[in-house]
Short mmCIF file of C-alpha atoms and ligand atoms in Angstrom, two decimals:
data_model
loop_
_atom_site.label_atom_id
_atom_site.label_comp_id
_atom_site.label_asym_id
_atom_site.label_seq_id
_atom_site.Cartn_x
_atom_site.Cartn_y
_atom_site.Cartn_z
CA MET A 1 0.69 -15.61 -23.81
CA PRO A 2 -0.14 -17.90 -20.86
CA LEU A 3 -2.61 -20.68 -21.32
CA PRO A 4 -5.46 -19.75 -19.04
CA VAL A 5 -6.60 -22.47 -16.73
CA HIS A 6 -10.34 -23.07 -16.88
CA ALA A 7 -12.80 -24.05 -14.19
CA ASP A 8 -13.51 -27.37 -15.81
CA GLN A 9 -9.97 -28.46 -15.09
CA ALA A 10 -10.84 -31.05 -12.50
CA VAL A 11 -7.80 -30.94 -10.22
CA PRO A 12 -6.57 -27.60 -8.84
CA VAL A 13 -2.91 -28.38 -9.38
CA TYR A 14 -1.96 -24.70 -9.13
CA GLY A 15 -3.78 -24.30 -5.83
CA ASN A 16 -6.47 -22.74 -8.01
CA TYR A 17 -9.26 -23.62 -5.65
CA HIS A 18 -12.70 -22.37 -6.50
CA GLY A 19 -14.60 -21.29 -3.39
CA TYR A 20 -11.28 -20.92 -1.51
CA TYR A 21 -12.66 -18.18 0.70
CA SER A 22 -15.59 -20.32 1.82
CA LYS A 23 -12.93 -22.59 3.37
CA ARG A 24 -10.85 -19.68 4.54
CA PRO A 25 -13.46 -17.01 5.20
CA PHE A 26 -12.63 -13.62 6.62
CA ILE A 27 -14.11 -10.18 7.08
CA GLN A 28 -10.70 -8.62 7.46
CA ASP A 29 -7.90 -10.88 6.30
CA PRO A 30 -5.84 -12.04 9.34
CA ARG A 31 -2.58 -11.89 7.33
CA LEU A 32 -3.19 -8.29 6.38
CA ALA A 33 -4.04 -7.59 10.01
CA LEU A 34 -0.42 -8.43 10.92
CA LEU A 35 0.74 -5.42 8.91
CA PRO A 36 0.73 -1.88 10.27
CA ALA A 37 -2.41 0.13 9.49
CA GLU A 38 -0.50 2.60 7.24
CA PHE A 39 1.37 -0.13 5.39
CA PHE A 40 -0.45 0.08 2.03
CA VAL A 41 -1.36 3.77 2.08
CA GLY A 42 -0.48 5.38 -1.28
CA LYS A 43 1.37 2.25 -2.47
CA ARG A 44 1.42 0.31 -5.73
CA VAL A 45 0.78 -3.31 -4.89
CA LEU A 46 0.96 -6.60 -6.77
CA ASP A 47 -0.98 -9.57 -5.34
CA VAL A 48 0.43 -12.75 -6.96
CA GLY A 49 -2.02 -15.65 -6.98
CA CYS A 50 -4.96 -13.43 -6.01
CA ASN A 51 -7.53 -16.22 -6.48
CA GLU A 52 -11.02 -14.60 -6.29
CA GLY A 53 -9.61 -11.22 -5.34
CA TRP A 54 -10.76 -10.94 -1.74
CA VAL A 55 -7.43 -9.82 -0.38
CA THR A 56 -6.79 -7.57 -3.41
CA CYS A 57 -10.12 -5.81 -2.91
CA GLU A 58 -9.55 -5.35 0.81
CA ILE A 59 -6.21 -3.65 0.13
CA GLY A 60 -7.79 -1.44 -2.53
CA GLN A 61 -10.90 -0.57 -0.56
CA SER A 62 -9.93 -0.17 3.05
CA ARG A 63 -6.13 -0.11 3.21
CA GLY A 64 -5.62 3.04 1.14
CA ALA A 65 -3.47 1.59 -1.66
CA ARG A 66 -2.96 3.80 -4.71
CA GLN A 67 -3.11 0.85 -7.09
CA VAL A 68 -3.55 -2.88 -6.61
CA VAL A 69 -3.08 -5.44 -9.36
CA GLY A 70 -4.20 -8.99 -8.71
CA VAL A 71 -2.86 -11.74 -10.97
CA ASP A 72 -3.83 -15.39 -11.19
CA ILE A 73 -3.09 -18.23 -13.55
CA ASP A 74 -6.76 -19.34 -13.54
CA ASP A 75 -8.97 -17.26 -15.83
CA THR A 76 -12.18 -18.38 -14.11
CA LEU A 77 -10.84 -17.13 -10.79
CA ILE A 78 -9.92 -13.81 -12.36
CA ARG A 79 -13.47 -13.44 -13.66
CA ALA A 80 -14.70 -14.17 -10.09
CA ALA A 81 -12.31 -11.55 -8.83
CA TRP A 82 -13.79 -8.87 -11.11
CA LYS A 83 -17.20 -9.89 -9.78
CA ARG A 84 -15.92 -9.64 -6.23
CA ARG A 85 -14.79 -6.07 -7.03
CA ARG A 86 -18.31 -5.18 -8.14
CA THR A 87 -19.83 -6.81 -5.03
CA VAL A 88 -17.50 -5.01 -2.66
CA TRP A 89 -18.30 -1.76 -4.45
CA SER A 90 -22.03 -2.42 -4.22
CA LEU A 91 -21.96 -3.12 -0.55
CA GLN A 92 -19.94 -0.04 0.35
CA SER A 93 -21.86 2.10 2.74
CA PRO A 94 -21.71 5.18 4.69
CA GLU A 95 -19.05 5.23 7.25
CA CYS A 96 -15.89 7.13 6.61
CA GLY A 97 -12.63 6.71 8.43
CA HIS A 98 -10.85 4.41 6.00
CA LEU A 99 -7.31 5.07 4.93
CA ARG A 100 -7.05 6.45 1.45
CA GLU A 101 -5.20 8.91 -0.69
CA GLU A 102 -5.20 12.51 0.43
CA SER A 103 -5.80 13.60 -3.11
CA CYS A 104 -8.91 11.59 -3.54
CA PRO A 105 -11.55 12.16 -0.89
CA PRO A 106 -13.69 9.16 -0.16
CA PRO A 107 -17.31 8.88 -1.18
CA LYS A 108 -19.44 10.26 1.66
CA ARG A 109 -20.39 6.78 2.74
CA GLN A 110 -17.97 3.96 3.08
CA ARG A 111 -18.06 0.65 4.88
CA VAL A 112 -15.79 -2.38 4.87
CA LEU A 113 -17.62 -5.34 3.48
CA GLY A 114 -18.95 -7.40 6.34
CA ASP A 115 -19.03 -4.70 9.00
CA ALA A 116 -22.18 -4.49 11.02
CA PRO A 117 -24.87 -2.59 9.14
CA THR A 118 -25.09 1.03 10.16
CA THR A 119 -27.98 2.29 12.22
CA ASP A 120 -27.56 5.77 10.73
CA HIS A 121 -30.87 6.35 8.93
CA SER A 122 -29.23 8.94 6.65
CA ALA A 123 -27.46 5.96 5.05
CA HIS A 124 -29.96 5.96 2.24
CA ASN A 125 -27.48 4.73 -0.36
CA TYR A 126 -26.57 1.61 1.52
CA PHE A 127 -27.16 -1.41 -0.72
CA PRO A 128 -27.37 -4.64 1.29
CA ALA A 129 -26.29 -8.06 -0.06
CA SER A 130 -29.89 -9.12 -0.51
CA CYS A 131 -30.36 -6.25 -3.00
CA GLU A 132 -27.34 -7.39 -4.99
CA HIS A 133 -28.88 -10.85 -5.16
CA SER A 134 -32.15 -9.47 -6.45
CA TYR A 135 -31.01 -6.59 -8.67
CA GLY A 136 -27.34 -7.28 -9.47
CA SER A 137 -24.36 -5.15 -8.58
CA LEU A 138 -24.49 -1.38 -8.48
CA PRO A 139 -22.93 0.20 -11.55
CA ILE A 140 -19.40 1.49 -11.17
CA PRO A 141 -19.18 5.14 -12.24
CA ASN A 142 -17.03 5.61 -15.32
CA ARG A 143 -15.14 8.53 -13.84
CA GLY A 144 -13.11 7.54 -10.88
CA CYS A 145 -10.50 9.61 -9.15
CA GLY A 146 -8.27 6.63 -8.38
CA ALA A 147 -10.15 5.45 -5.29
CA PHE A 148 -11.76 2.04 -4.99
CA PRO A 149 -12.84 0.31 -7.16
CA HIS A 150 -10.89 2.17 -9.85
CA ASN A 151 -7.59 1.37 -8.11
CA VAL A 152 -8.09 -2.40 -8.39
CA THR A 153 -7.48 -4.45 -11.55
CA PHE A 154 -6.98 -8.11 -12.31
CA ARG A 155 -5.11 -10.07 -14.95
CA THR A 156 -4.89 -13.67 -15.95
CA VAL A 157 -1.26 -14.72 -16.22
CA ASP A 158 1.25 -17.32 -15.21
CA TRP A 159 3.30 -14.70 -13.45
CA VAL A 160 6.34 -16.93 -13.06
CA LYS A 161 6.68 -17.08 -16.80
CA ASP A 162 5.09 -13.93 -18.16
CA GLU A 163 5.30 -10.22 -17.53
CA ILE A 164 2.25 -8.00 -17.35
CA PRO A 165 2.16 -4.37 -18.58
CA ASP A 166 2.05 -3.10 -14.96
CA ASP A 167 5.39 -4.76 -14.00
CA PRO A 168 7.89 -2.38 -15.61
CA ASN A 169 6.64 0.57 -13.50
CA GLN A 170 7.60 -1.47 -10.41
CA TYR A 171 5.67 -1.96 -7.21
CA ASP A 172 6.12 -0.76 -3.64
CA ILE A 173 4.75 -4.06 -2.26
CA VAL A 174 4.42 -7.57 -3.67
CA LEU A 175 2.24 -10.12 -1.86
CA GLY A 176 2.80 -13.86 -2.20
CA PHE A 177 0.18 -15.41 0.05
CA SER A 178 -0.05 -19.21 -0.01
CA ILE A 179 1.46 -19.51 -3.49
CA SER A 180 5.11 -20.62 -3.09
CA LYS A 181 4.21 -24.31 -2.72
CA TRP A 182 2.26 -24.30 -5.98
CA ILE A 183 4.96 -22.51 -7.88
CA HIS A 184 7.56 -24.85 -6.34
CA LEU A 185 5.69 -28.05 -7.16
CA ASN A 186 4.81 -26.99 -10.72
CA ASN A 187 8.13 -25.40 -11.65
CA LYS A 188 10.64 -27.11 -9.37
CA ASP A 189 13.49 -25.32 -7.61
CA GLU A 190 14.43 -23.35 -10.75
CA GLY A 191 10.87 -22.03 -11.14
CA LEU A 192 10.68 -20.94 -7.50
CA LYS A 193 14.04 -19.17 -7.82
CA GLU A 194 12.74 -17.49 -10.97
CA PHE A 195 9.66 -16.35 -9.07
CA PHE A 196 11.78 -14.79 -6.31
CA TYR A 197 14.01 -13.19 -8.91
CA ARG A 198 10.99 -11.69 -10.69
CA VAL A 199 9.63 -10.33 -7.39
CA HIS A 200 12.98 -8.67 -6.78
CA GLN A 201 13.07 -7.19 -10.28
CA CYS A 202 9.54 -5.81 -10.04
CA LEU A 203 10.00 -4.17 -6.65
CA LYS A 204 11.29 -0.63 -6.25
CA MET A 205 14.40 -0.19 -4.10
CA GLY A 206 13.09 -0.18 -0.54
CA GLY A 207 10.04 -2.12 -1.63
CA ILE A 208 8.62 -4.96 0.43
CA PHE A 209 7.88 -8.60 -0.32
CA VAL A 210 5.28 -10.10 1.97
CA LEU A 211 5.47 -13.91 1.83
CA GLU A 212 3.25 -16.49 3.38
CA PRO A 213 5.04 -19.75 2.53
CA GLN A 214 3.31 -23.07 3.03
CA PRO A 215 5.29 -25.33 5.34
CA TRP A 216 7.14 -28.35 3.85
CA ASP A 217 4.88 -30.88 5.60
CA THR A 218 1.92 -29.65 3.51
CA TYR A 219 3.68 -30.59 0.23
CA SER A 220 3.07 -34.32 0.58
CA LYS A 221 -0.68 -33.99 0.21
CA ALA A 222 -0.43 -31.47 -2.64
CA ARG A 223 1.93 -33.51 -4.73
CA ARG A 224 -0.51 -36.36 -4.82
CA MET A 225 -2.80 -34.24 -6.98
CA SER A 226 -1.09 -35.21 -10.20
CA GLU A 227 1.66 -37.39 -11.64
CA THR A 228 3.52 -34.27 -12.78
CA LEU A 229 3.59 -32.78 -9.28
CA LYS A 230 4.60 -36.12 -7.82
CA GLU A 231 7.47 -36.45 -10.32
CA ASN A 232 8.54 -32.81 -9.81
CA ALA A 233 8.54 -33.23 -6.02
CA LYS A 234 11.26 -35.86 -6.29
CA TYR A 235 13.71 -33.25 -7.45
CA LEU A 236 13.05 -30.53 -4.88
CA GLN A 237 16.07 -29.56 -2.86
CA LEU A 238 14.89 -26.23 -1.52
CA ARG A 239 12.77 -26.07 1.63
CA PRO A 240 10.50 -23.28 2.85
CA ASP A 241 12.79 -22.76 5.86
CA GLY A 242 15.56 -21.87 3.40
CA PHE A 243 13.57 -19.35 1.36
CA GLY A 244 14.87 -16.45 3.49
CA GLU A 245 18.44 -17.28 2.61
CA LEU A 246 17.63 -17.35 -1.10
CA LEU A 247 15.93 -14.02 -0.88
CA GLN A 248 18.87 -12.50 0.90
CA GLU A 249 21.18 -13.69 -1.90
CA LEU A 250 18.95 -11.77 -4.30
CA GLY A 251 19.29 -8.51 -2.36
CA PHE A 252 16.56 -8.68 0.24
CA SER A 253 17.00 -7.97 3.91
CA HIS A 254 16.91 -10.72 6.52
CA GLY A 255 13.26 -11.72 6.77
CA GLN A 256 11.13 -10.52 9.61
CA ARG A 257 8.43 -12.89 10.87
CA LEU A 258 5.29 -10.90 11.56
CA GLY A 259 3.41 -13.79 13.02
CA VAL A 260 1.56 -16.96 12.29
CA THR A 261 -2.11 -16.97 11.35
CA GLY A 262 -4.79 -19.46 10.34
CA LYS A 263 -6.13 -22.65 11.78
CA GLY A 264 -5.49 -26.33 11.01
CA GLY A 265 -3.97 -26.79 7.54
CA PHE A 266 -4.05 -23.04 6.98
CA ARG A 267 -1.71 -22.28 9.87
CA ARG A 268 1.14 -20.42 8.21
CA PRO A 269 3.78 -17.78 8.96
CA VAL A 270 3.86 -14.38 7.33
CA ASP A 271 7.31 -12.94 6.62
CA VAL A 272 8.41 -9.55 5.22
CA TYR A 273 11.57 -8.87 3.21
CA LEU A 274 12.86 -5.43 2.26
CA LYS A 275 14.62 -4.93 -1.11
CA GLN A 276 17.88 -3.29 -0.06
CA ARG A 277 20.07 -3.76 -3.10
C1 SAM B 1 -3.94 -21.32 -2.47
S1 SAM B 1 -4.41 -20.01 -3.49
C2 SAM B 1 -4.02 -18.55 -2.47
C3 SAM B 1 -4.90 -17.39 -2.75
C4 SAM B 1 -4.56 -16.08 -2.09
N1 SAM B 1 -3.22 -15.65 -2.43
C5 SAM B 1 -4.71 -16.15 -0.61
O1 SAM B 1 -3.79 -16.58 0.09
O2 SAM B 1 -5.79 -15.76 -0.09
C6 SAM B 1 -3.04 -19.93 -4.66
C7 SAM B 1 -3.43 -19.12 -5.90
O3 SAM B 1 -2.24 -18.94 -6.71
C8 SAM B 1 -2.60 -19.11 -8.07
N2 SAM B 1 -1.38 -19.41 -8.83
C9 SAM B 1 -0.61 -20.53 -8.73
N3 SAM B 1 0.44 -20.49 -9.55
C10 SAM B 1 0.38 -19.28 -10.18
C11 SAM B 1 1.17 -18.66 -11.16
N4 SAM B 1 2.26 -19.21 -11.67
N5 SAM B 1 0.84 -17.39 -11.56
C12 SAM B 1 -0.25 -16.79 -11.08
N6 SAM B 1 -1.09 -17.35 -10.15
C13 SAM B 1 -0.78 -18.62 -9.72
C14 SAM B 1 -3.65 -20.17 -8.04
O4 SAM B 1 -4.47 -20.18 -9.20
C15 SAM B 1 -4.43 -19.84 -6.77
O5 SAM B 1 -5.53 -19.00 -6.99
#
């Protein structure tokens, strides 16, 4: 069993920032926006290093995924992610038109969190954020038909080292957004290779790994966070520019760069790799 990281751990040496999305806020995640609209429809998705679950919930709510599992090493973040799921559910409102499974018709009213409030006065079950503050989240019905929020779950795990029960069924898509640097600095080259190996193992043939690697020049600030990271950094031979080659050796396609998003220190590329053998 992994040792969960707690909020009182002063230094976020795993990149386990609390309030991450107040520094990197979004209504619709710009990295997901680089992917085709149908990309997640009907898919089983693993979001490694999901933090407070914002991206995970977006994929489950408005991108039509069949199942999304978010994992994070920090137990406090995972509890925040479950809360995020309740909040996103509470704020759902009336408008249809989101991608979802054919077999599971959407609730009559549906809205992506953060969209402009509807002016449709028949939207009587719309529950604004102020109501959640005053009354708490809306209850989630016990019986779901696989649509959001029932298609989203979270688990606390050091995913580089430990398997979760969802892994053996394999995923169609694995996301690794802004996590490779933290895995690299904490587990050195061997740990990063192990991570890529595990992604390959857990993907179905034809499955896709979406990677947002942090550039090498951002490592210098991160390694100053602790003596361990500083020491580990001395031994690193691999560089983010070489990750594509490593992935190809494992059986992935040549990476395709979808684009670069983010501002300032968050400016990072997003690459996709197809498991082809
Ligand atoms: C910088 S945040 C990125 C959050 C999110 N993926 C995004 O880009 O919006 C990195 C996250 O990875 C998590 N993390 C780091 N190492 C991990 C590991 N070995 N297993 C699971 N989660 C990990 C951290 O706790 C943190 O929440």
